[in-house]
Structure formats: structure tokens, C-alpha cells
Amino acid sequence: MIVVVRPDVSDREMAEVERQLKDSGWGVYRSKGRNSSILRISGCSGEEAGNVVKSVPHIDKVVNVPYPFELASREFKEEKTVFNVKGVEIGGEKVVVMAGPCAVEEKGSFLQSAVAVKNAGADILRGGAYKPRSSPYSFQGLEEEGLKILAEARELTGLPIITEVLDQHSVEKVALYADIVQVGTRNMQNFQLLKELGKIENPVLIKRGMSATIEEWLMSAEYLLSEGNDKVILCERGIRTFETFTRNTLDISAIPIAKSLSHLPVFVDPSHGTGKWRYVHPMSMAAVAAGADGLLVEVHSSPKEALCDGPQSLLPEKFSQLVNSLQKVAETIGRTV
Ligand code: PEP
Ligand code: MN
């Protein structure tokens, strides 16, 4: 159960509210930062909740959520979450397209790709500076040098940038450069990392763990929200199934499910979702038709030479065709791209 205290109460009044609730024998957890007027109460029934409102002062509302994720739920917040990232509205009517190479490999080619995706209609530029690779012998990313190249590409194109953070020790550094910080599939349940990201101002895009249920994914978003960060984007990127022809199985059904359970914007990564560039176009169309609020697409000007994820990367001209096709799908459901 969630208790929302009026935002204008003093610290002393808030402490009094907490004390009264604890005296009722319930567990009380106070959310942090921007969400600090929200108390999560454990150990009481819905019926008892009604009496709480009557007996404790300063309470705005009491919400019963039938799921373990509470701040992320539609019960807690019915209206969808919409926020702005350097002029790009996330979660609004327009389907937002994030695109770029998997990794920042070298300055010249990255700047070229950045201009190409901008000209094709991308809203946000992607590029990994810290790469979570399955093999320790694979390219690990340019690290801070990569972040500097991303910042230069932002300067050049005017596109906000999204990039991945791998561990809690580099949160501060990555947050200094990134407009949106990405949590990869392998880190979805790195709770120490999530707690740190919950404290920053930057929006966070959290990918679904490759073996995570939708509930586990939403619980990870809950970590960010409970620490005070309410600019959270969910991103479906494919899950492990018995199918081997694709790299992952893109769970299209997760889009309407996550959107009905949660007020958070839901994005889709059709590149990691399939692992093969040929299927990125149809799966992007399917994702938008199913209600995705945005896409995260890998684009590389020379996929065969890519140091990471070449087989799933679109050539810039193919990406441009994709954006054009998406306009038509979006129109049919009353949205734009
Ligand atoms: C990526 O976006 O390049 C990436 C590593 O994604 P994922 O975490 O979904 O594998
Ligand atoms: Mn990749």
C-alpha cells in the first residue's frame, strides 16, 4: 500500500506521520529525493488503509496496488509519464527514435554516423562507450574517450545522447556526459547500480533482463523510482527462448502488457531483439503498431567492419527507409514518428 503525504508538510510533520503509521504496527519505507512525500506501507490490509486516512493528518491519498511494483504501477499513477530530454518529448504522442552504432569505435566514423542518423530522422543518438561484452577479448569500448566523442557528436548534430553505464563507480562520470543513461540487459538486476542511478537527475532507460519476467523488470524500475528518479524508460530487447535462429526472441506482447501495468514509457530495441538486420525493419513496425513509445536501433555505416554487433546493424539508407515506413504505421494509430 502507498500513502502519499501532502507535499507542503514540514519535516517535523512528516516524521509525525511516519511515527503514527509505525505505531499501528506497520512497516514504513519512505521514498527518496523527488518522491520523498511517498510512504510505502507493509503489513496492513486494504480495509485498514481506509482507516489510516481518517486517523492520520496530512495524508493526501492512499493507494492499494495489487503488485509488488507500486510506484511504477498504473494504480499509483494513472496518467502516463511524459518528460522532456533536451527538447525531445519521451512518452508523448510522437514515437521517439534513438539510433546509432552499437559502440563508439573511432571519432571520424562516429561523427559521420551521427550526421547520417540525424538526417534520416533520428531524435536521439546512441553509442556505447563502455561495452558489456560476453568475451573479455572483445572490444570493451573507448570508455571516457568515447564519452567525449559522444559529446562532440551532440554538439555537431544537436541530438541528445544515450549511452550505457556498466557499474556504480562510473555513474557520476557517465551522467556528466549522457542525456539518458542506459542500463543493459545484463545489469537489470544490479541493484547497487540501480540505487545509484535512482539518485541522479538524468533519465534512465532500463532494458529488460534477457531472462527476466515482466514483473522483475518492473521491480527494477521500482528501484529507480523509490530512490527518487521518476524519469524512467522501460526497454524490451528480447528474451532467451529455445529459438536459435534469432539472437533473442523479441517479446512484442511485453509492450501492451508493460503499458497497461505501468505509466512508464515503453521502448523497444529490435536490433538486440533479433540479432539480424533483416528483421529489424518488420519488428520495428510491429513494435510501433503494438504501442511502443520509441525505438532503439543500431545503425552502422559499415556493418561488416563493426567492432560490435555488425550483423544486426542497419546501413544508414536502410534506417532512413525504416523511419519512412514507420510514419505510416504511426499514422494508423494516431501517432507520429
Ligand atoms: C546495447 O544496447 O548495445 C546493448 C549491449 O544492449 P543489451 O544490454 O540489450 O544487450
Ligand atoms: Mn549492441
Coordinates of C-alpha atoms and ligand atoms in Angstrom, one line a residue:
M1 CA 0.0 0.0 0.0
I2 CA 1.2 3.5 -0.8
V3 CA 0.4 6.6 1.3
V4 CA 1.0 9.9 -0.3
V5 CA 1.6 12.7 2.1
R6 CA 0.8 16.3 1.1
P7 CA 3.9 17.8 -0.4
D8 CA 3.7 21.0 1.7
V9 CA 4.2 19.3 5.1
S10 CA 7.3 20.2 7.2
D11 CA 9.9 17.6 8.1
R12 CA 8.5 17.5 11.7
E13 CA 5.0 16.8 10.4
M14 CA 6.3 14.1 8.1
A15 CA 8.2 12.5 10.9
E16 CA 4.9 12.5 12.9
V17 CA 3.0 10.9 10.1
E18 CA 5.7 8.2 9.9
R19 CA 5.6 7.6 13.7
Q20 CA 1.8 7.3 13.7
L21 CA 1.9 4.7 10.9
K22 CA 4.7 2.8 12.6
D23 CA 2.8 2.8 15.8
S24 CA 0.0 1.0 14.0
G25 CA 2.5 -1.9 13.7
W26 CA 3.2 -1.5 10.0
G27 CA 6.4 -1.3 8.1
V28 CA 7.1 2.2 6.7
Y29 CA 9.5 2.9 3.9
R30 CA 10.0 6.5 2.7
S31 CA 10.9 7.1 -0.9
K32 CA 13.8 9.4 -1.6
G33 CA 14.5 12.6 -3.5
R34 CA 11.7 13.9 -5.6
N35 CA 9.4 11.1 -4.3
S36 CA 10.0 11.8 -0.7
S37 CA 6.4 12.5 0.1
I38 CA 5.5 8.9 -0.7
L39 CA 5.5 6.2 2.0
R40 CA 5.2 2.5 1.3
I41 CA 3.4 0.7 4.0
S42 CA 3.7 -3.0 4.5
G43 CA 1.7 -5.3 6.8
C44 CA -1.7 -3.8 6.5
S45 CA -4.9 -4.7 4.6
G46 CA -6.9 -2.6 2.2
E47 CA -9.6 -2.2 4.8
E48 CA -7.2 -0.9 7.4
A49 CA -5.9 1.5 4.8
G50 CA -9.2 3.4 4.7
N51 CA -9.0 4.0 8.4
V52 CA -5.5 5.3 8.1
V53 CA -6.7 8.3 6.0
K54 CA -9.2 9.1 8.7
S55 CA -6.9 8.9 11.6
V56 CA -3.6 10.4 10.4
P57 CA -3.3 14.0 9.4
H58 CA -1.5 15.4 6.3
I59 CA -2.3 12.4 4.1
D60 CA -3.3 13.2 0.5
K61 CA -4.2 9.7 -0.7
V62 CA -3.9 6.0 0.0
V63 CA -3.4 3.7 -3.0
N64 CA -3.7 -0.1 -2.9
V65 CA -1.6 -1.8 -5.6
P66 CA -2.1 -5.5 -6.3
Y67 CA 1.5 -5.9 -7.5
P68 CA 4.9 -5.8 -5.8
F69 CA 5.9 -2.8 -8.0
E70 CA 4.0 0.1 -6.7
L71 CA 5.4 3.4 -7.8
A72 CA 5.7 2.0 -11.3
S73 CA 2.1 0.9 -11.4
R74 CA -0.9 2.4 -13.1
E75 CA -2.8 2.1 -9.8
F76 CA -0.4 4.6 -8.3
K77 CA -0.2 6.9 -11.3
E78 CA -3.0 6.6 -13.9
E79 CA -1.7 9.1 -16.4
K80 CA 1.3 8.1 -18.5
T81 CA 4.7 9.5 -17.6
V82 CA 5.9 12.1 -20.1
F83 CA 9.1 14.0 -19.8
N84 CA 11.4 16.1 -21.9
V85 CA 15.0 15.4 -22.8
K86 CA 16.7 18.4 -24.4
G87 CA 13.6 19.2 -26.4
V88 CA 12.6 15.6 -27.2
E89 CA 9.4 14.5 -25.6
I90 CA 9.5 11.0 -24.2
G91 CA 6.3 9.1 -23.7
G92 CA 4.2 11.6 -25.7
E93 CA 2.3 11.2 -28.9
K94 CA 5.4 11.1 -31.1
V95 CA 7.2 7.8 -31.3
V96 CA 10.9 8.6 -30.4
V97 CA 13.6 7.1 -32.5
M98 CA 17.0 6.5 -30.9
A99 CA 19.7 5.3 -33.3
G100 CA 23.4 5.0 -33.9
P101 CA 26.2 2.4 -33.8
C102 CA 26.4 -0.2 -31.0
A103 CA 29.7 1.2 -29.9
V104 CA 31.7 4.4 -30.3
E105 CA 34.7 3.0 -32.3
E106 CA 36.5 5.9 -33.6
K107 CA 35.8 9.7 -33.8
G108 CA 35.6 10.3 -37.6
S109 CA 33.3 7.4 -38.4
F110 CA 31.1 8.0 -35.3
L111 CA 30.6 11.7 -36.2
Q112 CA 29.7 10.5 -39.8
S113 CA 27.1 8.0 -38.4
A114 CA 25.7 10.7 -36.1
V115 CA 25.0 13.0 -39.0
A116 CA 23.6 10.2 -41.1
V117 CA 21.1 9.1 -38.4
K118 CA 20.1 12.7 -37.8
N119 CA 19.5 13.3 -41.5
A120 CA 17.4 10.1 -41.6
G121 CA 15.1 11.4 -38.8
A122 CA 16.5 10.1 -35.5
D123 CA 15.6 12.1 -32.4
I124 CA 18.4 10.8 -30.1
L125 CA 21.9 9.4 -30.8
R126 CA 23.1 6.1 -29.3
G127 CA 26.6 4.8 -28.9
G128 CA 28.3 2.7 -26.2
A129 CA 31.5 3.9 -24.6
Y130 CA 31.5 1.1 -22.1
K131 CA 30.6 -2.2 -23.7
P132 CA 29.4 -5.2 -21.7
R133 CA 30.9 -8.0 -23.9
S134 CA 30.5 -11.7 -23.4
S135 CA 34.2 -12.2 -24.1
P136 CA 36.9 -10.4 -22.2
Y137 CA 38.9 -10.4 -25.5
S138 CA 36.3 -8.5 -27.4
F139 CA 36.4 -4.7 -27.9
Q140 CA 35.4 -3.2 -24.5
G141 CA 34.7 0.3 -25.6
L142 CA 36.7 3.6 -25.7
E143 CA 35.5 4.5 -22.1
E144 CA 35.9 8.2 -21.3
E145 CA 37.3 9.0 -24.7
G146 CA 34.1 7.5 -26.1
L147 CA 32.0 9.8 -23.9
K148 CA 33.9 12.8 -25.2
I149 CA 33.3 11.7 -28.8
L150 CA 29.6 11.3 -27.9
A151 CA 29.5 14.9 -26.5
E152 CA 31.2 16.2 -29.7
A153 CA 28.6 14.4 -31.8
R154 CA 25.8 16.0 -29.7
E155 CA 27.4 19.4 -30.4
L156 CA 27.6 18.6 -34.1
T157 CA 24.1 17.3 -34.6
G158 CA 22.1 18.8 -31.8
L159 CA 20.8 15.3 -30.9
P160 CA 20.7 14.3 -27.2
I161 CA 22.8 11.2 -26.4
I162 CA 22.1 7.9 -24.7
T163 CA 24.9 5.7 -23.5
E164 CA 25.3 2.7 -21.2
V165 CA 26.8 2.7 -17.7
L166 CA 28.3 -0.6 -16.5
D167 CA 28.8 -0.2 -12.8
Q168 CA 28.0 2.1 -9.9
H169 CA 31.5 3.5 -9.8
S170 CA 31.2 5.2 -13.2
V171 CA 27.7 6.6 -12.7
E172 CA 28.9 10.1 -11.9
K173 CA 31.2 10.2 -15.0
V174 CA 28.6 8.8 -17.4
A175 CA 25.9 11.0 -16.1
L176 CA 28.1 14.1 -16.7
Y177 CA 28.0 13.4 -20.5
A178 CA 24.8 11.4 -21.1
D179 CA 21.4 12.9 -21.6
I180 CA 19.9 9.5 -21.0
V181 CA 21.8 6.7 -19.1
Q182 CA 21.2 3.2 -20.4
V183 CA 21.1 0.1 -18.2
G184 CA 21.9 -3.0 -20.2
T185 CA 20.1 -6.3 -20.1
R186 CA 23.0 -7.9 -18.1
N187 CA 22.7 -5.2 -15.4
M188 CA 18.9 -5.1 -15.0
Q189 CA 19.2 -6.7 -11.6
N190 CA 22.4 -4.9 -10.5
F191 CA 20.6 -3.4 -7.6
Q192 CA 23.6 -1.4 -6.3
L193 CA 23.9 0.3 -9.7
L194 CA 20.1 0.9 -9.8
K195 CA 20.3 2.6 -6.3
E196 CA 23.0 4.9 -7.6
L197 CA 21.0 5.7 -10.8
G198 CA 17.9 6.4 -8.7
K199 CA 19.8 9.4 -7.1
I200 CA 20.8 11.2 -10.4
E201 CA 18.8 13.7 -12.4
N202 CA 19.3 12.1 -15.8
P203 CA 16.6 9.9 -17.2
V204 CA 17.4 6.2 -17.2
L205 CA 16.5 3.7 -19.8
I206 CA 16.3 0.2 -18.3
K207 CA 16.4 -2.8 -20.6
R208 CA 14.6 -5.9 -19.7
G209 CA 16.9 -8.7 -18.5
M210 CA 17.3 -11.4 -21.1
S211 CA 15.8 -13.9 -18.7
A212 CA 13.6 -11.6 -16.6
T213 CA 9.9 -11.7 -16.3
I214 CA 7.9 -8.5 -16.8
E215 CA 7.4 -8.3 -13.1
E216 CA 11.1 -8.5 -12.4
W217 CA 11.7 -5.8 -15.0
L218 CA 9.1 -3.5 -13.4
M219 CA 10.7 -4.2 -9.9
S220 CA 14.0 -2.9 -11.3
A221 CA 12.2 0.2 -12.4
E222 CA 10.8 0.4 -8.9
Y223 CA 14.4 0.6 -7.5
L224 CA 15.0 3.7 -9.6
L225 CA 11.6 5.3 -8.6
S226 CA 12.0 4.5 -4.9
E227 CA 15.3 6.3 -4.9
G228 CA 13.7 9.4 -6.3
N229 CA 14.3 9.2 -10.1
D230 CA 11.0 9.4 -11.9
K231 CA 12.3 9.7 -15.4
V232 CA 12.5 6.1 -16.2
I233 CA 12.1 4.4 -19.7
L234 CA 11.4 0.7 -20.0
C235 CA 13.0 -1.1 -22.9
E236 CA 12.1 -4.5 -24.2
R237 CA 15.1 -6.0 -26.0
G238 CA 14.3 -9.7 -26.5
I239 CA 14.4 -12.6 -24.1
R240 CA 16.1 -16.0 -24.2
T241 CA 13.9 -18.8 -25.6
F242 CA 14.6 -22.1 -27.2
E243 CA 14.7 -20.4 -30.6
T244 CA 18.2 -20.2 -32.0
F245 CA 17.6 -18.6 -35.4
T246 CA 17.4 -15.2 -33.8
R247 CA 19.7 -13.9 -31.1
N248 CA 16.8 -13.3 -28.8
T249 CA 13.0 -13.6 -29.1
L250 CA 11.6 -10.1 -29.2
D251 CA 8.6 -10.1 -26.8
I252 CA 6.1 -7.9 -28.6
S253 CA 3.4 -8.8 -26.1
A254 CA 5.5 -7.2 -23.4
I255 CA 4.7 -3.8 -24.9
P256 CA 0.9 -3.7 -24.3
I257 CA 1.4 -5.6 -21.0
A258 CA 4.0 -3.2 -19.6
K259 CA 2.0 -0.2 -20.8
S260 CA -1.2 -1.5 -19.1
L261 CA 0.6 -2.3 -15.8
S262 CA 2.8 0.8 -15.7
H263 CA 2.6 4.5 -16.5
L264 CA 6.3 4.5 -17.7
P265 CA 7.2 4.9 -21.4
V266 CA 8.0 1.6 -23.1
F267 CA 10.6 1.4 -25.8
V268 CA 11.8 -1.5 -28.0
D269 CA 15.2 -2.5 -29.2
P270 CA 14.6 -4.6 -32.4
S271 CA 18.4 -4.9 -33.1
H272 CA 19.3 -6.9 -30.0
G273 CA 15.8 -8.4 -30.1
T274 CA 16.5 -10.2 -33.3
G275 CA 20.3 -10.1 -33.8
K276 CA 19.9 -9.9 -37.6
W277 CA 19.5 -6.6 -39.5
R278 CA 17.0 -8.2 -41.9
Y279 CA 14.4 -8.5 -39.2
V280 CA 14.9 -5.0 -37.6
H281 CA 12.5 -3.3 -40.1
P282 CA 9.5 -5.7 -39.6
M283 CA 9.9 -5.9 -35.9
S284 CA 10.2 -2.1 -35.6
M285 CA 6.9 -1.8 -37.5
A286 CA 5.3 -4.4 -35.2
A287 CA 6.6 -2.6 -32.1
V288 CA 5.1 0.7 -33.1
A289 CA 1.8 -1.0 -34.1
A290 CA 1.8 -2.6 -30.6
G291 CA 2.1 0.8 -28.9
A292 CA 5.8 1.3 -28.3
D293 CA 6.7 4.9 -27.3
G294 CA 10.1 4.6 -29.0
L295 CA 12.7 2.5 -30.6
L296 CA 16.5 2.0 -30.0
V297 CA 18.0 0.9 -33.3
E298 CA 21.7 0.1 -34.2
V299 CA 22.9 1.8 -37.3
H300 CA 26.5 1.4 -38.7
S301 CA 27.9 2.8 -42.0
S302 CA 30.0 -0.3 -42.5
P303 CA 28.4 -3.2 -40.6
K304 CA 31.0 -5.8 -41.8
E305 CA 33.8 -3.7 -40.2
A306 CA 31.9 -3.0 -36.9
L307 CA 33.7 -3.9 -33.7
C308 CA 30.4 -4.8 -32.1
D309 CA 27.0 -6.1 -33.3
G310 CA 27.6 -5.6 -37.1
P311 CA 25.2 -8.4 -38.1
Q312 CA 22.2 -6.6 -36.5
S313 CA 23.2 -3.1 -37.6
L314 CA 21.3 -1.3 -40.4
L315 CA 23.0 0.7 -43.1
P316 CA 22.1 4.4 -42.8
E317 CA 20.0 4.2 -46.0
K318 CA 18.1 1.2 -44.7
F319 CA 17.5 3.1 -41.5
S320 CA 16.2 6.0 -43.5
Q321 CA 13.7 3.7 -45.3
L322 CA 12.6 2.3 -41.9
V323 CA 11.8 5.8 -40.5
N324 CA 9.7 6.5 -43.6
S325 CA 7.8 3.2 -43.2
L326 CA 7.2 3.9 -39.5
Q327 CA 5.4 7.1 -40.3
K328 CA 2.6 5.1 -42.0
V329 CA 2.2 2.7 -39.1
A330 CA 2.2 5.5 -36.6
E331 CA -0.4 7.4 -38.5
T332 CA -2.8 4.5 -38.4
I333 CA -2.7 4.5 -34.6
G334 CA -3.0 8.3 -34.3
R335 CA 0.7 8.9 -33.6
T336 CA 3.7 10.4 -35.4
V337 CA 7.3 9.5 -35.8
Ligands
PEP1 C1 23.5 -2.3 -26.5 O1 22.5 -1.6 -26.5 O2 24.4 -2.2 -27.2 C2 23.5 -3.5 -25.5 C3 24.6 -4.0 -25.1 O3 22.2 -4.0 -25.3 P1 21.7 -5.2 -24.4 O4 22.0 -4.7 -23.0 O5 20.2 -5.2 -24.7 O6 22.4 -6.4 -24.8
MN2 MN 24.8 -3.7 -29.3

